[in-house]
Amino acid sequence: MGFYRTGWAAGEMPEETSSFVGRRAELLKTGGALEEARLVTLTGVGGVGKTRLALRAAAESRAAFPDGVWLVELSPLPPGQRDSELIALTVMEALRLADRTTRPATEVVCEWLAGRHLLLVLDCCEHLIPACAHLAGKLLTAAPGLRILATSRQFLGIRSEHVVTVPPLPAPGPDRPPAGAGQGEDAVALFTDRAAHAAPGLAGDLAARAVVADICARLEGIPLAVELAAARLPELTLTQLRAHLKARFEVLAADPDAYGDGEPRHQALRTTIGWSHELCAPLERLLWARLSVFAGGFDQEAAQAVCAGGPLAAADVPRLLDSLVGKSLLQRRAYVTGLVRYTMLDTVREFGAQWLAGLGEERATARRHRDHYLGLARRADAAWIGPGQVAWYARAVAEHANFRTALDFCLTEDEGQAALELGGALWFFWFACGYAREGRRYLDQALARWTDPGPTRTKAVWACGMAALVQGDTDTATRLGREFRADAEAAGAPAMLTAAAHLDGAALLQCGQLAEAAAVMDAAPPYTRDHGSDYAGARLVLWAIRAYVCMALGECEDAVAMADALRAECDRRGERWARAYADYNQALAERGLGQTEEASGHAQAALKNKALLHDSLGTALAVDLLASLSADSGHGQRAARLLGAAQQIWDTLGRPQAGLPELTAARTACERQAREALGDAAYEAAFREGLQTSIDEGLAYALHQP
């Protein structure tokens, strides 16, 4: 699977970037617990390897879950959140549910899970215990086939929870024999594996392994501590490494409050991280602290923009990032999209955040973070209708957690203008990229709190109206459309009046008022090529909607002409999202004119671009249309299989056929044609085949010309 999100595919475990060492007993215990209990929580101190164990256990259990194993990463969410709806929204996104309704996220997830047999991995629950516990209880009640594997520093505390404590890796104790005599092999093996590049002969050197065994014993076998220590070998010898650690732990023994009180092994990990911190150069420490403001990862550009200042020059950041990666304090990953991103383990980030607070730089760094992502949103808004659209899609999705963090900062710090501007600039993310529900969440709050008129608020009103349209909330879209139109008429800006016509016309279309929708859109100002407009995308979207209305009214030749003109303009700009709707509308119109072969070509062209941009609605529409064209051509089995493939996507959207009666009628007619051609049994078999294949395989089948 790889259809709906960038990075590693939604619904799949990420590939391990380093070898998995030991844990056979814990894997067996976790696998057995998943067979017996519906909620299994892996608990243990930070850095003990809960996430890694959960991912490996989930991967090994995959065969038991026909509907897949799905990872939900909760660490990017703000701590202390008690609203289980935010957790449910994160689960929705992980399950790639692009639901286009206003129903609560918990209801959407419960309904989708109800008939499925799958495993959810809820990773890093400790900062969201009440909300996670509430949601887990709801999901398990609604979905009998669901299993949940959670990781947390403390258990969730709900009925029927099976808790598996994750211990450190076995390490030799002070009165145990050294590694090689059957004790402490896992911790030593991990150290040896991670140090292989810096010390390639370590595995066969018995004297060196005795030193390693001593190091692992001091580190209590905690995997993160072991990996951080091993990462120091390029600059320290084994003997020096042991001496440094001995000194640090003597400080801990003399002053147990040096790094806080609590579970001794947690103190040991914090001491190891503190020791790693002390071994960093001053600029590395400063960068580490400032990087703690990022959520869900970051790229080099963001690190330079947010973290540079004072003694830390932007030009030094790339070198320092490489150094922190080499010390295992950061992880670097390159994606197939060309993105290169960095992530920081939660325990390491927490230490950096505490150091940042000690420096008194928390708010200033958070504000620079907000400023950077506001600037990034402005750039994406300006470039969305252009040749970089696919790359901007990938980048916006990758930065989702940071956009959320920036918006939360605006709302928390009572910075209304910034909240409205950021929410408005991200209109394309809410409207075209599948995040309308989250856009409404932020824009509704911002618009309710900051009511002073002005261009920034006006743009946010439009963006919120666009998100409401996606959800089929025509009442809200109409209300916001009236407010936006008043501002547009006062400004007299043609681009704004066009945007108002789109809001009004699309709302009328969703209400089934086709003639009224056509009249409103036809009253928009004549088209001009205004690249710099804040509302450049509105003209293309209006054009696409107007072509659809032409087709729905039976004006097929006009629809073809309008789609041709829209496609030409999109090609001139290098734009793909609206161009795909031009192809779709042209295919609809050509089908109405009896031009089946031409219609199939345009429908497949629409599907290619919609799949490229992960547009669930556009993809489902195109596959439905290809099914109808197959039925028209007498290919009943292909039509049935395509209907099944499309149904998978419609199930994630919440509103079949976008709630448009003419599309519902077309799908019903297609099913009737296919059943008549095949007979009920053969139809059901072909439909089931499309429904049960992976989405990517279904799309490949749809793009294959029979």
PDB file of C-alpha atoms in Angstrom, residues 499-706:
ATOM      1  CA  ALA A 499     -14.128  32.839  -5.241  1.00  0.00           C
ATOM      2  CA  ALA A 500     -17.514  33.946  -3.874  1.00  0.00           C
ATOM      3  CA  ALA A 501     -19.245  32.574  -6.967  1.00  0.00           C
ATOM      4  CA  HIS A 502     -17.555  29.225  -6.411  1.00  0.00           C
ATOM      5  CA  LEU A 503     -18.632  29.021  -2.764  1.00  0.00           C
ATOM      6  CA  ASP A 504     -22.220  29.916  -3.623  1.00  0.00           C
ATOM      7  CA  GLY A 505     -22.411  27.776  -6.760  1.00  0.00           C
ATOM      8  CA  ALA A 506     -20.891  24.670  -5.159  1.00  0.00           C
ATOM      9  CA  ALA A 507     -23.294  24.923  -2.214  1.00  0.00           C
ATOM     10  CA  LEU A 508     -26.258  25.171  -4.619  1.00  0.00           C
ATOM     11  CA  LEU A 509     -24.955  22.174  -6.574  1.00  0.00           C
ATOM     12  CA  GLN A 510     -24.776  20.096  -3.401  1.00  0.00           C
ATOM     13  CA  CYS A 511     -28.388  21.065  -2.698  1.00  0.00           C
ATOM     14  CA  GLY A 512     -29.416  19.823  -6.160  1.00  0.00           C
ATOM     15  CA  GLN A 513     -30.153  23.322  -7.517  1.00  0.00           C
ATOM     16  CA  LEU A 514     -28.288  22.962 -10.808  1.00  0.00           C
ATOM     17  CA  ALA A 515     -29.815  25.859 -12.745  1.00  0.00           C
ATOM     18  CA  GLU A 516     -29.296  28.253  -9.830  1.00  0.00           C
ATOM     19  CA  ALA A 517     -25.697  27.069  -9.447  1.00  0.00           C
ATOM     20  CA  ALA A 518     -25.063  27.696 -13.154  1.00  0.00           C
ATOM     21  CA  ALA A 519     -26.512  31.216 -12.944  1.00  0.00           C
ATOM     22  CA  VAL A 520     -24.387  32.152  -9.916  1.00  0.00           C
ATOM     23  CA  MET A 521     -21.172  30.876 -11.493  1.00  0.00           C
ATOM     24  CA  ASP A 522     -21.906  32.497 -14.839  1.00  0.00           C
ATOM     25  CA  ALA A 523     -22.188  35.841 -13.037  1.00  0.00           C
ATOM     26  CA  ALA A 524     -18.528  35.641 -11.945  1.00  0.00           C
ATOM     27  CA  PRO A 525     -16.205  38.251 -13.524  1.00  0.00           C
ATOM     28  CA  PRO A 526     -14.562  37.318 -16.827  1.00  0.00           C
ATOM     29  CA  TYR A 527     -11.385  35.285 -16.484  1.00  0.00           C
ATOM     30  CA  THR A 528      -8.030  37.088 -16.395  1.00  0.00           C
ATOM     31  CA  ARG A 529      -4.613  35.533 -15.971  1.00  0.00           C
ATOM     32  CA  ASP A 530      -3.783  36.899 -12.503  1.00  0.00           C
ATOM     33  CA  HIS A 531      -0.932  34.761 -11.198  1.00  0.00           C
ATOM     34  CA  GLY A 532      -0.441  36.826  -8.064  1.00  0.00           C
ATOM     35  CA  SER A 533      -3.984  36.593  -6.737  1.00  0.00           C
ATOM     36  CA  ASP A 534      -4.634  35.146  -3.293  1.00  0.00           C
ATOM     37  CA  TYR A 535      -7.591  33.363  -4.863  1.00  0.00           C
ATOM     38  CA  ALA A 536      -5.985  32.056  -8.060  1.00  0.00           C
ATOM     39  CA  GLY A 537      -7.192  28.529  -7.322  1.00  0.00           C
ATOM     40  CA  ALA A 538     -10.826  29.616  -7.062  1.00  0.00           C
ATOM     41  CA  ARG A 539     -11.152  30.287 -10.813  1.00  0.00           C
ATOM     42  CA  LEU A 540      -9.926  26.803 -11.737  1.00  0.00           C
ATOM     43  CA  VAL A 541     -12.176  25.104  -9.188  1.00  0.00           C
ATOM     44  CA  LEU A 542     -15.173  27.167 -10.321  1.00  0.00           C
ATOM     45  CA  TRP A 543     -14.425  26.186 -13.913  1.00  0.00           C
ATOM     46  CA  ALA A 544     -14.401  22.505 -12.972  1.00  0.00           C
ATOM     47  CA  ILE A 545     -17.690  22.776 -11.074  1.00  0.00           C
ATOM     48  CA  ARG A 546     -19.307  24.701 -13.932  1.00  0.00           C
ATOM     49  CA  ALA A 547     -18.287  22.012 -16.449  1.00  0.00           C
ATOM     50  CA  TYR A 548     -19.860  19.371 -14.224  1.00  0.00           C
ATOM     51  CA  VAL A 549     -23.099  21.373 -13.995  1.00  0.00           C
ATOM     52  CA  CYS A 550     -23.166  21.629 -17.815  1.00  0.00           C
ATOM     53  CA  MET A 551     -22.896  17.868 -18.085  1.00  0.00           C
ATOM     54  CA  ALA A 552     -25.537  17.285 -15.383  1.00  0.00           C
ATOM     55  CA  LEU A 553     -27.913  19.597 -17.250  1.00  0.00           C
ATOM     56  CA  GLY A 554     -27.355  17.597 -20.445  1.00  0.00           C
ATOM     57  CA  GLU A 555     -25.268  20.309 -22.122  1.00  0.00           C
ATOM     58  CA  CYS A 556     -22.533  17.828 -23.040  1.00  0.00           C
ATOM     59  CA  GLU A 557     -20.944  19.783 -25.901  1.00  0.00           C
ATOM     60  CA  ASP A 558     -20.640  22.873 -23.706  1.00  0.00           C
ATOM     61  CA  ALA A 559     -19.136  20.708 -20.960  1.00  0.00           C
ATOM     62  CA  VAL A 560     -16.506  19.363 -23.380  1.00  0.00           C
ATOM     63  CA  ALA A 561     -15.597  22.879 -24.516  1.00  0.00           C
ATOM     64  CA  MET A 562     -15.327  24.112 -20.943  1.00  0.00           C
ATOM     65  CA  ALA A 563     -13.227  21.111 -19.897  1.00  0.00           C
ATOM     66  CA  ASP A 564     -10.933  21.691 -22.885  1.00  0.00           C
ATOM     67  CA  ALA A 565     -10.407  25.310 -21.879  1.00  0.00           C
ATOM     68  CA  LEU A 566      -9.778  24.384 -18.238  1.00  0.00           C
ATOM     69  CA  ARG A 567      -7.260  21.711 -19.205  1.00  0.00           C
ATOM     70  CA  ALA A 568      -5.400  24.170 -21.450  1.00  0.00           C
ATOM     71  CA  GLU A 569      -5.151  26.705 -18.631  1.00  0.00           C
ATOM     72  CA  CYS A 570      -3.992  24.049 -16.153  1.00  0.00           C
ATOM     73  CA  ASP A 571      -1.357  22.851 -18.620  1.00  0.00           C
ATOM     74  CA  ARG A 572      -0.153  26.417 -19.076  1.00  0.00           C
ATOM     75  CA  ARG A 573       0.307  26.710 -15.320  1.00  0.00           C
ATOM     76  CA  GLY A 574       1.641  23.178 -14.826  1.00  0.00           C
ATOM     77  CA  GLU A 575      -1.271  22.423 -12.477  1.00  0.00           C
ATOM     78  CA  ARG A 576      -2.598  18.861 -11.944  1.00  0.00           C
ATOM     79  CA  TRP A 577      -5.388  18.833  -9.324  1.00  0.00           C
ATOM     80  CA  ALA A 578      -7.946  20.881 -11.267  1.00  0.00           C
ATOM     81  CA  ARG A 579      -6.698  19.425 -14.557  1.00  0.00           C
ATOM     82  CA  ALA A 580      -7.750  15.985 -13.363  1.00  0.00           C
ATOM     83  CA  TYR A 581     -11.279  17.308 -12.836  1.00  0.00           C
ATOM     84  CA  ALA A 582     -11.181  18.755 -16.346  1.00  0.00           C
ATOM     85  CA  ASP A 583     -10.387  15.272 -17.654  1.00  0.00           C
ATOM     86  CA  TYR A 584     -13.088  13.753 -15.465  1.00  0.00           C
ATOM     87  CA  ASN A 585     -15.746  16.210 -16.616  1.00  0.00           C
ATOM     88  CA  GLN A 586     -14.746  15.761 -20.226  1.00  0.00           C
ATOM     89  CA  ALA A 587     -15.021  11.995 -19.830  1.00  0.00           C
ATOM     90  CA  LEU A 588     -18.503  12.378 -18.346  1.00  0.00           C
ATOM     91  CA  ALA A 589     -19.564  14.606 -21.224  1.00  0.00           C
ATOM     92  CA  GLU A 590     -18.025  12.329 -23.874  1.00  0.00           C
ATOM     93  CA  ARG A 591     -19.875   9.393 -22.388  1.00  0.00           C
ATOM     94  CA  GLY A 592     -23.061  11.423 -22.726  1.00  0.00           C
ATOM     95  CA  LEU A 593     -22.179  11.962 -26.397  1.00  0.00           C
ATOM     96  CA  GLY A 594     -21.567   8.249 -26.921  1.00  0.00           C
ATOM     97  CA  GLN A 595     -17.786   8.637 -27.353  1.00  0.00           C
ATOM     98  CA  THR A 596     -16.804   5.719 -25.101  1.00  0.00           C
ATOM     99  CA  GLU A 597     -13.191   5.289 -26.197  1.00  0.00           C
ATOM    100  CA  GLU A 598     -12.351   8.988 -25.806  1.00  0.00           C
ATOM    101  CA  ALA A 599     -14.154   9.048 -22.469  1.00  0.00           C
ATOM    102  CA  SER A 600     -12.074   6.099 -21.176  1.00  0.00           C
ATOM    103  CA  GLY A 601      -8.840   7.872 -22.086  1.00  0.00           C
ATOM    104  CA  HIS A 602      -9.821  11.027 -20.244  1.00  0.00           C
ATOM    105  CA  ALA A 603     -11.124   9.107 -17.218  1.00  0.00           C
ATOM    106  CA  GLN A 604      -7.809   7.276 -16.929  1.00  0.00           C
ATOM    107  CA  ALA A 605      -5.905  10.557 -17.273  1.00  0.00           C
ATOM    108  CA  ALA A 606      -8.006  11.952 -14.421  1.00  0.00           C
ATOM    109  CA  LEU A 607      -7.295   8.883 -12.306  1.00  0.00           C
ATOM    110  CA  LYS A 608      -3.527   9.128 -12.804  1.00  0.00           C
ATOM    111  CA  ASN A 609      -3.376  12.694 -11.507  1.00  0.00           C
ATOM    112  CA  LYS A 610      -5.842  12.131  -8.687  1.00  0.00           C
ATOM    113  CA  ALA A 611      -3.882   9.079  -7.507  1.00  0.00           C
ATOM    114  CA  LEU A 612      -0.660  11.088  -7.736  1.00  0.00           C
ATOM    115  CA  LEU A 613      -2.135  13.735  -5.434  1.00  0.00           C
ATOM    116  CA  HIS A 614      -3.858  11.175  -3.185  1.00  0.00           C
ATOM    117  CA  ASP A 615      -7.254  12.803  -3.804  1.00  0.00           C
ATOM    118  CA  SER A 616      -9.654  10.186  -2.462  1.00  0.00           C
ATOM    119  CA  LEU A 617     -12.823  11.776  -3.840  1.00  0.00           C
ATOM    120  CA  GLY A 618     -11.401  12.373  -7.315  1.00  0.00           C
ATOM    121  CA  THR A 619     -10.008   8.844  -7.387  1.00  0.00           C
ATOM    122  CA  ALA A 620     -13.310   7.253  -6.397  1.00  0.00           C
ATOM    123  CA  LEU A 621     -15.193   9.334  -8.973  1.00  0.00           C
ATOM    124  CA  ALA A 622     -12.793   8.319 -11.755  1.00  0.00           C
ATOM    125  CA  VAL A 623     -12.954   4.603 -10.899  1.00  0.00           C
ATOM    126  CA  ASP A 624     -16.761   4.743 -10.774  1.00  0.00           C
ATOM    127  CA  LEU A 625     -16.780   6.361 -14.204  1.00  0.00           C
ATOM    128  CA  LEU A 626     -14.408   3.738 -15.623  1.00  0.00           C
ATOM    129  CA  ALA A 627     -16.743   1.066 -14.264  1.00  0.00           C
ATOM    130  CA  SER A 628     -19.690   2.672 -16.093  1.00  0.00           C
ATOM    131  CA  LEU A 629     -17.692   2.898 -19.313  1.00  0.00           C
ATOM    132  CA  SER A 630     -16.737  -0.782 -18.981  1.00  0.00           C
ATOM    133  CA  ALA A 631     -20.387  -1.714 -18.533  1.00  0.00           C
ATOM    134  CA  ASP A 632     -21.300   0.382 -21.578  1.00  0.00           C
ATOM    135  CA  SER A 633     -18.724  -1.581 -23.592  1.00  0.00           C
ATOM    136  CA  GLY A 634     -20.059  -4.967 -22.477  1.00  0.00           C
ATOM    137  CA  HIS A 635     -17.200  -5.723 -20.032  1.00  0.00           C
ATOM    138  CA  GLY A 636     -19.433  -6.707 -17.115  1.00  0.00           C
ATOM    139  CA  GLN A 637     -16.787  -8.474 -15.072  1.00  0.00           C
ATOM    140  CA  ARG A 638     -14.407  -5.519 -15.305  1.00  0.00           C
ATOM    141  CA  ALA A 639     -17.218  -3.143 -14.363  1.00  0.00           C
ATOM    142  CA  ALA A 640     -18.104  -5.207 -11.287  1.00  0.00           C
ATOM    143  CA  ARG A 641     -14.493  -5.444 -10.152  1.00  0.00           C
ATOM    144  CA  LEU A 642     -14.004  -1.692 -10.600  1.00  0.00           C
ATOM    145  CA  LEU A 643     -17.148  -1.000  -8.583  1.00  0.00           C
ATOM    146  CA  GLY A 644     -15.662  -3.098  -5.789  1.00  0.00           C
ATOM    147  CA  ALA A 645     -12.337  -1.242  -5.986  1.00  0.00           C
ATOM    148  CA  ALA A 646     -14.141   2.111  -5.880  1.00  0.00           C
ATOM    149  CA  GLN A 647     -16.272   0.972  -2.934  1.00  0.00           C
ATOM    150  CA  GLN A 648     -13.144   0.632  -0.794  1.00  0.00           C
ATOM    151  CA  ILE A 649     -12.447   4.321  -1.304  1.00  0.00           C
ATOM    152  CA  TRP A 650     -16.065   5.427  -0.890  1.00  0.00           C
ATOM    153  CA  ASP A 651     -16.079   3.611   2.459  1.00  0.00           C
ATOM    154  CA  THR A 652     -13.359   6.009   3.666  1.00  0.00           C
ATOM    155  CA  LEU A 653     -15.268   9.097   2.537  1.00  0.00           C
ATOM    156  CA  GLY A 654     -18.524   8.793   4.451  1.00  0.00           C
ATOM    157  CA  ARG A 655     -20.690  10.256   1.666  1.00  0.00           C
ATOM    158  CA  PRO A 656     -21.240   7.830  -1.225  1.00  0.00           C
ATOM    159  CA  GLN A 657     -20.948   9.514  -4.620  1.00  0.00           C
ATOM    160  CA  ALA A 658     -20.355  12.837  -2.818  1.00  0.00           C
ATOM    161  CA  GLY A 659     -24.067  12.995  -2.058  1.00  0.00           C
ATOM    162  CA  LEU A 660     -24.881  13.940  -5.681  1.00  0.00           C
ATOM    163  CA  PRO A 661     -28.011  12.155  -6.954  1.00  0.00           C
ATOM    164  CA  GLU A 662     -26.877  12.003 -10.585  1.00  0.00           C
ATOM    165  CA  LEU A 663     -23.696  10.163  -9.571  1.00  0.00           C
ATOM    166  CA  THR A 664     -25.652   7.775  -7.358  1.00  0.00           C
ATOM    167  CA  ALA A 665     -27.999   7.045 -10.252  1.00  0.00           C
ATOM    168  CA  ALA A 666     -25.050   6.398 -12.591  1.00  0.00           C
ATOM    169  CA  ARG A 667     -23.485   3.896 -10.194  1.00  0.00           C
ATOM    170  CA  THR A 668     -26.813   2.121  -9.685  1.00  0.00           C
ATOM    171  CA  ALA A 669     -27.268   1.865 -13.458  1.00  0.00           C
ATOM    172  CA  CYS A 670     -23.739   0.493 -13.833  1.00  0.00           C
ATOM    173  CA  GLU A 671     -24.386  -2.208 -11.249  1.00  0.00           C
ATOM    174  CA  ARG A 672     -27.632  -3.164 -12.982  1.00  0.00           C
ATOM    175  CA  GLN A 673     -25.887  -3.440 -16.368  1.00  0.00           C
ATOM    176  CA  ALA A 674     -23.093  -5.592 -14.935  1.00  0.00           C
ATOM    177  CA  ARG A 675     -25.505  -7.888 -13.097  1.00  0.00           C
ATOM    178  CA  GLU A 676     -27.556  -8.384 -16.236  1.00  0.00           C
ATOM    179  CA  ALA A 677     -24.409  -9.229 -18.215  1.00  0.00           C
ATOM    180  CA  LEU A 678     -22.913 -11.608 -15.638  1.00  0.00           C
ATOM    181  CA  GLY A 679     -25.682 -12.913 -13.447  1.00  0.00           C
ATOM    182  CA  ASP A 680     -25.848 -12.246  -9.715  1.00  0.00           C
ATOM    183  CA  ALA A 681     -23.316 -14.865  -8.579  1.00  0.00           C
ATOM    184  CA  ALA A 682     -20.608 -13.875 -11.053  1.00  0.00           C
ATOM    185  CA  TYR A 683     -21.242 -10.189 -10.353  1.00  0.00           C
ATOM    186  CA  GLU A 684     -20.873 -10.685  -6.594  1.00  0.00           C
ATOM    187  CA  ALA A 685     -17.646 -12.656  -7.086  1.00  0.00           C
ATOM    188  CA  ALA A 686     -16.096  -9.960  -9.307  1.00  0.00           C
ATOM    189  CA  PHE A 687     -17.270  -7.158  -7.008  1.00  0.00           C
ATOM    190  CA  ARG A 688     -15.813  -8.972  -4.003  1.00  0.00           C
ATOM    191  CA  GLU A 689     -12.502  -9.394  -5.828  1.00  0.00           C
ATOM    192  CA  GLY A 690     -12.284  -5.632  -6.373  1.00  0.00           C
ATOM    193  CA  LEU A 691     -13.344  -4.936  -2.805  1.00  0.00           C
ATOM    194  CA  GLN A 692     -10.755  -7.245  -1.267  1.00  0.00           C
ATOM    195  CA  THR A 693      -7.712  -6.377  -3.371  1.00  0.00           C
ATOM    196  CA  SER A 694      -5.366  -3.627  -2.219  1.00  0.00           C
ATOM    197  CA  ILE A 695      -6.211  -0.096  -3.320  1.00  0.00           C
ATOM    198  CA  ASP A 696      -2.980   0.230  -5.285  1.00  0.00           C
ATOM    199  CA  GLU A 697      -3.731  -3.018  -7.136  1.00  0.00           C
ATOM    200  CA  GLY A 698      -7.252  -1.801  -7.821  1.00  0.00           C
ATOM    201  CA  LEU A 699      -5.928   1.427  -9.311  1.00  0.00           C
ATOM    202  CA  ALA A 700      -3.407  -0.451 -11.440  1.00  0.00           C
ATOM    203  CA  TYR A 701      -6.264  -2.583 -12.752  1.00  0.00           C
ATOM    204  CA  ALA A 702      -8.357   0.518 -13.495  1.00  0.00           C
ATOM    205  CA  LEU A 703      -5.486   2.067 -15.439  1.00  0.00           C
ATOM    206  CA  HIS A 704      -5.008  -1.066 -17.535  1.00  0.00           C
ATOM    207  CA  GLN A 705      -6.787  -0.697 -20.853  1.00  0.00           C
ATOM    208  CA  PRO A 706      -8.668  -3.950 -21.590  1.00  0.00           C
TER     209      PRO A 706
END
